mmCIF file with all atom_site columns, C-alpha atoms in Angstrom:
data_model
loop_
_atom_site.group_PDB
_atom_site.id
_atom_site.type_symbol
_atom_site.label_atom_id
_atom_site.label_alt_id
_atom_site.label_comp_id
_atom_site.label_asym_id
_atom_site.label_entity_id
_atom_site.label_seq_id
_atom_site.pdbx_PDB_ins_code
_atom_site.Cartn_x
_atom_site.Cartn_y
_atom_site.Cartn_z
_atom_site.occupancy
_atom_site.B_iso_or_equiv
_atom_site.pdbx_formal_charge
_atom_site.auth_seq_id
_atom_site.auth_comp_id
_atom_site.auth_asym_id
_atom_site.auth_atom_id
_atom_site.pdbx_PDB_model_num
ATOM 1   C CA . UNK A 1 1   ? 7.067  116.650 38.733  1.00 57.00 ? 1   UNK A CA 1
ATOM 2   C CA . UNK A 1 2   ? 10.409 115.839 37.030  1.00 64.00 ? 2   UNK A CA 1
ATOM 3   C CA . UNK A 1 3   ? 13.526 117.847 37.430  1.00 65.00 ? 3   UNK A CA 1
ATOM 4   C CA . UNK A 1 4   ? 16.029 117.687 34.616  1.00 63.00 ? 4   UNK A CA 1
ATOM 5   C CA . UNK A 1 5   ? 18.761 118.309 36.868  1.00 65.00 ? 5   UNK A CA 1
ATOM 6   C CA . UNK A 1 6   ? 18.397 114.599 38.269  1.00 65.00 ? 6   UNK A CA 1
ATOM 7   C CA . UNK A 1 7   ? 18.832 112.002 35.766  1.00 62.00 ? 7   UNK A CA 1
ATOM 8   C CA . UNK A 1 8   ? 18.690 108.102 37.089  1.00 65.00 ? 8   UNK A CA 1
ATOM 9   C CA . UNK A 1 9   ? 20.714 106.363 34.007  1.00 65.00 ? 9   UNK A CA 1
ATOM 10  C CA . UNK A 1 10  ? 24.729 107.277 32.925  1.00 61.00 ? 10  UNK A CA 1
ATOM 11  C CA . UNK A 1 11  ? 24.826 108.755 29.753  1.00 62.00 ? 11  UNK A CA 1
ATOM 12  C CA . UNK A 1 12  ? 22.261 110.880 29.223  1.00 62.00 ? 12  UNK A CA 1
ATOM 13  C CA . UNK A 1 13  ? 23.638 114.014 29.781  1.00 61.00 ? 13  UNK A CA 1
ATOM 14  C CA . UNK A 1 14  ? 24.829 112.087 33.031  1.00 60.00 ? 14  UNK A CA 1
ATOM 15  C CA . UNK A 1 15  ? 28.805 111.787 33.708  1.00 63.00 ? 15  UNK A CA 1
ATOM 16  C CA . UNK A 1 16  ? 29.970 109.312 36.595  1.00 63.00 ? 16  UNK A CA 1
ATOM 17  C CA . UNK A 1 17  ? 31.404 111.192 39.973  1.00 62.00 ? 17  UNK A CA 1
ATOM 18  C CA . UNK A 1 18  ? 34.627 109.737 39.506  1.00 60.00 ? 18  UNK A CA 1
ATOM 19  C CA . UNK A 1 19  ? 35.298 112.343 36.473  1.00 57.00 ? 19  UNK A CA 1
ATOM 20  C CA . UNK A 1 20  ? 34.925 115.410 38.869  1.00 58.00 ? 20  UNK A CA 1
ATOM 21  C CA . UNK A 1 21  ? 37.017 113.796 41.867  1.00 58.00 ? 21  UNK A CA 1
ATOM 22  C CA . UNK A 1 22  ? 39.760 115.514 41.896  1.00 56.00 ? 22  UNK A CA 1
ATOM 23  C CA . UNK A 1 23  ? 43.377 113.571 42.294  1.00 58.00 ? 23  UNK A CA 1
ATOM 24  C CA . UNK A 1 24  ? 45.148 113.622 45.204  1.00 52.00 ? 24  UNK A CA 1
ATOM 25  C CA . UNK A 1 25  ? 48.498 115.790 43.952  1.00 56.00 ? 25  UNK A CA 1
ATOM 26  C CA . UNK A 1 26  ? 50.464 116.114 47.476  1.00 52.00 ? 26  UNK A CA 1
ATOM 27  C CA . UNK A 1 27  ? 51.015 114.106 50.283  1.00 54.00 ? 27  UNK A CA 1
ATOM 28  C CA . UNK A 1 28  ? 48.833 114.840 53.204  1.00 57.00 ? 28  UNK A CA 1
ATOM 29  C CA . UNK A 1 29  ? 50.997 112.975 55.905  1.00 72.00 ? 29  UNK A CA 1
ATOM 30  C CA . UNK A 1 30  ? 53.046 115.107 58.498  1.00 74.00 ? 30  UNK A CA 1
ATOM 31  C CA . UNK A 1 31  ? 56.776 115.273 57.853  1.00 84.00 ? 31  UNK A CA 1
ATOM 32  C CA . UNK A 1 32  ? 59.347 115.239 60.695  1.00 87.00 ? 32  UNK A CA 1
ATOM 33  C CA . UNK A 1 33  ? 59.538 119.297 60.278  1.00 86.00 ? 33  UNK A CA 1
ATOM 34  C CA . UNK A 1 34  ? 55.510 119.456 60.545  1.00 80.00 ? 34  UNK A CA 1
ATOM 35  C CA . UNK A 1 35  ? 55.517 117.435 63.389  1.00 80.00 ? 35  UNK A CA 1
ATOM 36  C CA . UNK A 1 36  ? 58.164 119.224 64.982  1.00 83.00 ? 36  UNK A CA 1
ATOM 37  C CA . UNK A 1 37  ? 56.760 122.772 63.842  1.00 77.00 ? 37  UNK A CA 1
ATOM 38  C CA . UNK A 1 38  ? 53.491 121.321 65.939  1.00 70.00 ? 38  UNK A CA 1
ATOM 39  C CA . UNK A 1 39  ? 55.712 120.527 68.822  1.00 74.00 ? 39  UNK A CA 1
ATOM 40  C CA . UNK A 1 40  ? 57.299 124.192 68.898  1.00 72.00 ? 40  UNK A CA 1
ATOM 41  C CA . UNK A 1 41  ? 53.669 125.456 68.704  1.00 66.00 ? 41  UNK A CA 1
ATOM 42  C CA . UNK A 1 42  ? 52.434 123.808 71.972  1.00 60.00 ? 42  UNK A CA 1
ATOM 43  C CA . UNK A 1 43  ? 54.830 125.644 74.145  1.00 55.00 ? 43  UNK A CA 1
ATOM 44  C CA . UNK A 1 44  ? 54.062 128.749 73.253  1.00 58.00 ? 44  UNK A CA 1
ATOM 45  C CA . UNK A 1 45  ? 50.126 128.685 73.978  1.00 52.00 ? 45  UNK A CA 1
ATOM 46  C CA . UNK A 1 46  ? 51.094 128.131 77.451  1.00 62.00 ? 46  UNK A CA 1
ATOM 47  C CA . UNK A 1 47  ? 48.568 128.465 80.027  1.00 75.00 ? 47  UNK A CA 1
ATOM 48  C CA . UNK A 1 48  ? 51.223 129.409 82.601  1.00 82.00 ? 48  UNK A CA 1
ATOM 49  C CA . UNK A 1 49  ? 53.378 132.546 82.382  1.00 84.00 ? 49  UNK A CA 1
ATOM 50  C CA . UNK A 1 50  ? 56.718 132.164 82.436  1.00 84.00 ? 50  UNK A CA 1
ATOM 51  C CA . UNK A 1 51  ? 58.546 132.726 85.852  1.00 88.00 ? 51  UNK A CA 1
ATOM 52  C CA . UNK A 1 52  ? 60.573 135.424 86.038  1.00 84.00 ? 52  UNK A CA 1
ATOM 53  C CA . UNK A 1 53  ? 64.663 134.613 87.119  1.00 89.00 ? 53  UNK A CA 1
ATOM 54  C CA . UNK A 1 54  ? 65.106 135.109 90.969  1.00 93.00 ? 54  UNK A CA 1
ATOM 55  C CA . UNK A 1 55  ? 68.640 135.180 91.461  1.00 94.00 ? 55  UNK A CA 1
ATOM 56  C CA . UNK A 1 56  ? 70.207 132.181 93.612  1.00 96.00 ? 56  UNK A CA 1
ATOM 57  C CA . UNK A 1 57  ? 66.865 130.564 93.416  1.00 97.00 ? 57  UNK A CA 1
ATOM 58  C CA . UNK A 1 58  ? 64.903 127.808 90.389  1.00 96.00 ? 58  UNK A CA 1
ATOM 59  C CA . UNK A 1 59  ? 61.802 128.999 89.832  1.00 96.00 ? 59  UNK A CA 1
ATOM 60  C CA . UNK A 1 60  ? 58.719 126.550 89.116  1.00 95.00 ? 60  UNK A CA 1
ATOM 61  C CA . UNK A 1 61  ? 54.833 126.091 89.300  1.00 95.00 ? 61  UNK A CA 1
ATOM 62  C CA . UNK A 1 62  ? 53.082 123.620 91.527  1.00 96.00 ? 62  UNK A CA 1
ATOM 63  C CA . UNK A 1 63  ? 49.457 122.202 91.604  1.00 95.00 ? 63  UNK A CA 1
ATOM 64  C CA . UNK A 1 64  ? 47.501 122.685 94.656  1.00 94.00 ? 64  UNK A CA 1
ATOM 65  C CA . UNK A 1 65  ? 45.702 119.413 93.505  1.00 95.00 ? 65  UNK A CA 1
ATOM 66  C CA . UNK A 1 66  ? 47.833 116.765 93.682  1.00 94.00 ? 66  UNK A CA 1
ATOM 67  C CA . UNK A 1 67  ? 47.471 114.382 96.425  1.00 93.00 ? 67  UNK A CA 1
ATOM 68  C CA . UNK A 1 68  ? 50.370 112.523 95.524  1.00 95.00 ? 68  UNK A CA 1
ATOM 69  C CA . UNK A 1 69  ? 53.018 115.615 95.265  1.00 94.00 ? 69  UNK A CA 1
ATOM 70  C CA . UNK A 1 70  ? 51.230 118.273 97.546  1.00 95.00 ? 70  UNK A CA 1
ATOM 71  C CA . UNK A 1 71  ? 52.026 121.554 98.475  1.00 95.00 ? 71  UNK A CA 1
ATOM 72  C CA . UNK A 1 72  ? 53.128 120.987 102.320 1.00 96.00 ? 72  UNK A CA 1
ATOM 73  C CA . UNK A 1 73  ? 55.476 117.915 101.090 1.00 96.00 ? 73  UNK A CA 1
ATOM 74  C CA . UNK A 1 74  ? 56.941 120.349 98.712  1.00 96.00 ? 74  UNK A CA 1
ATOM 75  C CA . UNK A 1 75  ? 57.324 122.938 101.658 1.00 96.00 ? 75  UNK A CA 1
ATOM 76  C CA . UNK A 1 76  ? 59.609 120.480 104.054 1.00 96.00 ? 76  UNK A CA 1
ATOM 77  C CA . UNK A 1 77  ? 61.620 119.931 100.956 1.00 96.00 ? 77  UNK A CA 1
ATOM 78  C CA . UNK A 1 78  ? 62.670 123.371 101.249 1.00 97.00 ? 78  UNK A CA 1
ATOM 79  C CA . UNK A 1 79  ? 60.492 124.901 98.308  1.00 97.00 ? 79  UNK A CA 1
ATOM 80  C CA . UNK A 1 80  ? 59.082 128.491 99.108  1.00 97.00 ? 80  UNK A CA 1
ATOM 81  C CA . UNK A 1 81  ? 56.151 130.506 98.127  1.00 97.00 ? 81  UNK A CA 1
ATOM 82  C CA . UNK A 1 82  ? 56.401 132.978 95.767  1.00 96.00 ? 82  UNK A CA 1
ATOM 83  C CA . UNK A 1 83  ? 55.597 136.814 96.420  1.00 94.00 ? 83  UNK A CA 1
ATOM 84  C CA . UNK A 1 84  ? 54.618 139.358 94.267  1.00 92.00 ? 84  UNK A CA 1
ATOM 85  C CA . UNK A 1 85  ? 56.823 141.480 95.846  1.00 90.00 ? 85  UNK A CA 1
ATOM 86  C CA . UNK A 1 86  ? 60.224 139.810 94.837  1.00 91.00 ? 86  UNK A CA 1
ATOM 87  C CA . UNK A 1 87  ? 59.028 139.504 91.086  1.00 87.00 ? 87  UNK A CA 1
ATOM 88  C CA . UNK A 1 88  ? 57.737 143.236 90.606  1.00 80.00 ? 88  UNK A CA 1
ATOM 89  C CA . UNK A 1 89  ? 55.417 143.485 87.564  1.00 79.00 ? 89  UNK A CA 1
ATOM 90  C CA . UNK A 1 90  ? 53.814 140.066 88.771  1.00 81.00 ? 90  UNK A CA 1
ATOM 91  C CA . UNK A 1 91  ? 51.059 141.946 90.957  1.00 80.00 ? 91  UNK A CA 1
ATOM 92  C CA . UNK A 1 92  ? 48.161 140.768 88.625  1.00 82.00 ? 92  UNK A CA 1
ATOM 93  C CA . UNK A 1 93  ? 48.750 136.984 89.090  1.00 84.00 ? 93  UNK A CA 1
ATOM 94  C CA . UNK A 1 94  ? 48.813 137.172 93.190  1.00 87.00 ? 94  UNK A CA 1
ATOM 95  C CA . UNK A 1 95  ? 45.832 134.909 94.716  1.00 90.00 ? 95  UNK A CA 1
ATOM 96  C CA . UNK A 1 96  ? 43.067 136.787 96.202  1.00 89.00 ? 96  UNK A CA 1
ATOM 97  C CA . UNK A 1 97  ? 41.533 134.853 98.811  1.00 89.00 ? 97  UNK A CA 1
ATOM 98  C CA . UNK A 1 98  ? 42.207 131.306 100.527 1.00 90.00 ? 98  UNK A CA 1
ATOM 99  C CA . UNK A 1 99  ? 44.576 129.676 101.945 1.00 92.00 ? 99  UNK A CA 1
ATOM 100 C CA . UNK A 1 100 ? 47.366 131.118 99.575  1.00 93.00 ? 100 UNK A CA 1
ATOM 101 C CA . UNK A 1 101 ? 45.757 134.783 99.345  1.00 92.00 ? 101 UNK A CA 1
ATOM 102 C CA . UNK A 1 102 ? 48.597 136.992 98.176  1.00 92.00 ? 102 UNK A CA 1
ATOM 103 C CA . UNK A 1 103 ? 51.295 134.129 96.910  1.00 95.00 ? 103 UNK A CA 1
ATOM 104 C CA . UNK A 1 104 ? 51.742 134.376 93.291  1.00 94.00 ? 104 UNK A CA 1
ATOM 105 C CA . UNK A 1 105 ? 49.233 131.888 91.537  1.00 92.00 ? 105 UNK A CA 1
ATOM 106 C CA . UNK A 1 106 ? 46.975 130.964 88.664  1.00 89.00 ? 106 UNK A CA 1
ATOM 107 C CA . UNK A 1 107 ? 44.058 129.058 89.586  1.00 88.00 ? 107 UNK A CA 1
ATOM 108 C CA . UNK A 1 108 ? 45.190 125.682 91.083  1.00 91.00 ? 108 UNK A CA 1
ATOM 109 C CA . UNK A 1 109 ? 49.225 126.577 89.982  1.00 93.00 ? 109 UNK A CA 1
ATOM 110 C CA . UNK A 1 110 ? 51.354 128.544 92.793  1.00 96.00 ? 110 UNK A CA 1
ATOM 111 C CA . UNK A 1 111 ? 54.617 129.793 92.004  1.00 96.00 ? 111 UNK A CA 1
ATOM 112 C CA . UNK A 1 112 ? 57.719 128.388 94.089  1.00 97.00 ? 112 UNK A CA 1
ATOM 113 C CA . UNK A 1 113 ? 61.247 128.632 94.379  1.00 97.00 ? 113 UNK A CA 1
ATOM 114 C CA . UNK A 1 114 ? 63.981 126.539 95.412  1.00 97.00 ? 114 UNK A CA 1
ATOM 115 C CA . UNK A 1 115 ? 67.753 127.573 96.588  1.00 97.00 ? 115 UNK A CA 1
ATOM 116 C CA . UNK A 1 116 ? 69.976 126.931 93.482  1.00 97.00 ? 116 UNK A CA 1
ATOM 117 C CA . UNK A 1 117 ? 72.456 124.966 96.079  1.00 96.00 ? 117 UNK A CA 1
ATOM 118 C CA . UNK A 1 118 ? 69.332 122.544 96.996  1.00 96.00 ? 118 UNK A CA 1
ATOM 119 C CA . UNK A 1 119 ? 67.873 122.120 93.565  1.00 96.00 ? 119 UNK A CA 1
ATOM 120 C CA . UNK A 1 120 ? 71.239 121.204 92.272  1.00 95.00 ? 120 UNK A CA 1
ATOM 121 C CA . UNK A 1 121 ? 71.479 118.192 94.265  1.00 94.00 ? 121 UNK A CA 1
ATOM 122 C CA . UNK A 1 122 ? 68.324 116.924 94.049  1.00 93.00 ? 122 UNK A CA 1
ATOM 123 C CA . UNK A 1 123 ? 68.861 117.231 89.673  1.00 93.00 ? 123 UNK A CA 1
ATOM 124 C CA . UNK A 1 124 ? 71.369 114.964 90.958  1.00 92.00 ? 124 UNK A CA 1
ATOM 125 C CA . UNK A 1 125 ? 69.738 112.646 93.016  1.00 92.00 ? 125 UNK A CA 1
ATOM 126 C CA . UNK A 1 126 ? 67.202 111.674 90.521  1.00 91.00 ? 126 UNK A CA 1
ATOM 127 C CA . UNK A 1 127 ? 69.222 112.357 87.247  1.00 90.00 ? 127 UNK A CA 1
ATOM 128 C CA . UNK A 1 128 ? 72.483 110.742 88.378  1.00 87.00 ? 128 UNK A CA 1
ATOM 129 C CA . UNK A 1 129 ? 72.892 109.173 91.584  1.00 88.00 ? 129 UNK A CA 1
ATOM 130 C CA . UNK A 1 130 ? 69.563 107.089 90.868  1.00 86.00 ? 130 UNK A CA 1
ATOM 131 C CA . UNK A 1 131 ? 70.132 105.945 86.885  1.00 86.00 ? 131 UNK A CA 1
ATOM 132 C CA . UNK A 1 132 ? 73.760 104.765 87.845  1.00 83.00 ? 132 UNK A CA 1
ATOM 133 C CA . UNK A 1 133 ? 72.517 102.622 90.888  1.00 85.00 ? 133 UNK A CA 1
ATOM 134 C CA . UNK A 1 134 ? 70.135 101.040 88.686  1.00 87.00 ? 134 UNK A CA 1
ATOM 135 C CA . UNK A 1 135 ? 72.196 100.238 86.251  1.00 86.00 ? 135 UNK A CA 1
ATOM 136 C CA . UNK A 1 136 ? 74.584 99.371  89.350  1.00 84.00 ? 136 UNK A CA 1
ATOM 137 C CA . UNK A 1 137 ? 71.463 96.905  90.226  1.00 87.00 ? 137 UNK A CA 1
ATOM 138 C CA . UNK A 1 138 ? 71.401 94.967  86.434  1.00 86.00 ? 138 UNK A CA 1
ATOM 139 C CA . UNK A 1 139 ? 75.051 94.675  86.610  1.00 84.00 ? 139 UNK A CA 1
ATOM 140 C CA . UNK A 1 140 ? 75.004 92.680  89.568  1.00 85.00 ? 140 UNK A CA 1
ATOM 141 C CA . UNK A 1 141 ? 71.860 91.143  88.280  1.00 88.00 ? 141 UNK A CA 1
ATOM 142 C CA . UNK A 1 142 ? 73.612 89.890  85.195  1.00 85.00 ? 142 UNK A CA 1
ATOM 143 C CA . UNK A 1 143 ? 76.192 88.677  86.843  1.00 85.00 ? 143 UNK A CA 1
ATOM 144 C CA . UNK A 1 144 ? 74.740 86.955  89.669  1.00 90.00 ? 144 UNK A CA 1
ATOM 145 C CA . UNK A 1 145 ? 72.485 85.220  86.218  1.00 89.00 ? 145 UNK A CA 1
ATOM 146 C CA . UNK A 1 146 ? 76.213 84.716  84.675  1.00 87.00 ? 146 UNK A CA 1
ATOM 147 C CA . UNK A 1 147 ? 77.241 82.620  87.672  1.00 90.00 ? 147 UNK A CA 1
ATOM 148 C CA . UNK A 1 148 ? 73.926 80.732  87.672  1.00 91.00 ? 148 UNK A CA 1
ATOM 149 C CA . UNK A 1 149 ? 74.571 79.947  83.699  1.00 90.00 ? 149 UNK A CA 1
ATOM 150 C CA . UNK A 1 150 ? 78.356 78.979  84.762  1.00 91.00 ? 150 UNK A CA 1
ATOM 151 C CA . UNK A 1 151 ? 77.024 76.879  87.551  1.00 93.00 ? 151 UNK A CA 1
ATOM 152 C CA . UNK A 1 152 ? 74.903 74.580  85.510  1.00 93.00 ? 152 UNK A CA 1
ATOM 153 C CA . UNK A 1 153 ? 77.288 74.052  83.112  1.00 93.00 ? 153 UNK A CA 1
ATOM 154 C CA . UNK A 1 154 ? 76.320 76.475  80.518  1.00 92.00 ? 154 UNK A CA 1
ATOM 155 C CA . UNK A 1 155 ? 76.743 79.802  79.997  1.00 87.00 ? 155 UNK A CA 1
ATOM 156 C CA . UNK A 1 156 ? 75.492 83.422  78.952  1.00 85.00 ? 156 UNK A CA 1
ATOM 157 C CA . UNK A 1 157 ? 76.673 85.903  76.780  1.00 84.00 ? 157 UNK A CA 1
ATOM 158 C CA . UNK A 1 158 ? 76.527 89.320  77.216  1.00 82.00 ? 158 UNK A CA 1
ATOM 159 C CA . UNK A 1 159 ? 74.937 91.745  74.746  1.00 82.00 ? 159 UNK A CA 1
ATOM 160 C CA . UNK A 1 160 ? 76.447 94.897  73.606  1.00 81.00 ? 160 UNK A CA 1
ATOM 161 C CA . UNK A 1 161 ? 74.016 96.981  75.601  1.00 82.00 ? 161 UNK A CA 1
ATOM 162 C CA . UNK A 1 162 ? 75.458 95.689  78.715  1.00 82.00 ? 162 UNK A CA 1
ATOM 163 C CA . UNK A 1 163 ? 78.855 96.119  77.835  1.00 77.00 ? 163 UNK A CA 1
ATOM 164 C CA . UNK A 1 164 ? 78.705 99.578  76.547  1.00 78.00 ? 164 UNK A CA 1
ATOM 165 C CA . UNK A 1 165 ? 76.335 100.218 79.887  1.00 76.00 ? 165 UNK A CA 1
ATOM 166 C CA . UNK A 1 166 ? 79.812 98.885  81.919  1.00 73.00 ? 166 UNK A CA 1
ATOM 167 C CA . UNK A 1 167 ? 81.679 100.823 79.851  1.00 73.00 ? 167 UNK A CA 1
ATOM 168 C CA . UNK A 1 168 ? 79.889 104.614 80.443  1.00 71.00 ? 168 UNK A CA 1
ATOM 169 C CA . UNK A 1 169 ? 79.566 103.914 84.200  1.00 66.00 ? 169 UNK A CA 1
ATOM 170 C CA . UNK A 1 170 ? 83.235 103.708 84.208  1.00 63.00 ? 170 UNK A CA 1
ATOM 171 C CA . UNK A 1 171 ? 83.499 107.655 82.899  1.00 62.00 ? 171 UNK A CA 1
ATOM 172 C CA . UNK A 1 172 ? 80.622 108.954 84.086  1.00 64.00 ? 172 UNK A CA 1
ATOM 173 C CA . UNK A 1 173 ? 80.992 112.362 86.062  1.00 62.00 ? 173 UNK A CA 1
ATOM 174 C CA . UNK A 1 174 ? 78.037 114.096 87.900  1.00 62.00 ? 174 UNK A CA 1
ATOM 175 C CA . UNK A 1 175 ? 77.074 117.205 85.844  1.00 63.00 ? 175 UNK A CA 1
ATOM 176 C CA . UNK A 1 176 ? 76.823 120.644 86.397  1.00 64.00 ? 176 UNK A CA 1
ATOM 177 C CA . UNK A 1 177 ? 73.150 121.482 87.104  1.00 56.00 ? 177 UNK A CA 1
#
């Protein structure tokens, strides 16, 4: 049984592969605009609905699973569950049974709001307040390293990223939330 089809030597009727490979004519690596494109695309396969605006209030999701960040901690911090009632149209996503049973929710995710007033200064505790008292912390850390350097008889010079650091905290101004 031979089939002419299949021919063991070159020549013969027999090309090499490398004459039908095709050259690569285009790039296949993902520019910055791909790559952001990709980004964009993420956010809108969401698996959460966006919130609807409740005035005076943020609005935001919360896991139910989180040991670390749980529901009850979230509570004596002042956030408050959500109810269908004050975001008409939102009916359909209210939990059924449970501990949660009519709250507005999506599997493990419960809807919560926040007073504007309170969310405003804790954007500011952990946005602000806490990156200027750490760089407040390697300030005084350079400088206590400084006096160590001028102590010994040598000394240390200070980079631009310190300076400019010195420089910002000096004009700094919370902002508006």
């Amino acid at each position: 049984m031979s089939d002419e089809r299949l021919k063991k030597v070159l020549g013969e009727g027999r090309e090499s592969r490398s004459a039908y490979d095709r050259a690569a004519t285009e790039s296949r690596e993902l520019s910055d605009d791909d790559r952001v494109e990709m980004f964009r695309q993420q956010f809108i396969q969401a698996a959460l609905p966006d919130l609807a605006k409740i005035p005076g209030y943020h609005t935001c999701w919360l896991t139910t699973t989180n040991p670390r960040d749980s529901i009850q901690a979230r509570i004596r911090l002042g956030y408050e569950p959500i109810k269908p009632e004050e975001v008409p149209g939102w009916e359909y996503v209210s939990i059924k049974t449970g501990e949660w049973q009519g709250f507005v929710g999506v599997n493990e995710m419960l809807a919560f709001k926040l007073p504007m007033s309170l969310y405003k200064k804790y954007m500011q505790a952990v946005h602000f307040d806490a990156p200027n008292d750490e760089e407040a912390r390697l300030a005084d850390t350079n400088e206590t390293f400084k006096e160590q350097a001028q102590r010994m008889g040598s000394r240390m010079d200070e980079g631009d990223g310190m300076s400019a650091m010195r420089e910002s905290a000096k004009v700094r101004a919370p902002q508006e939330w």
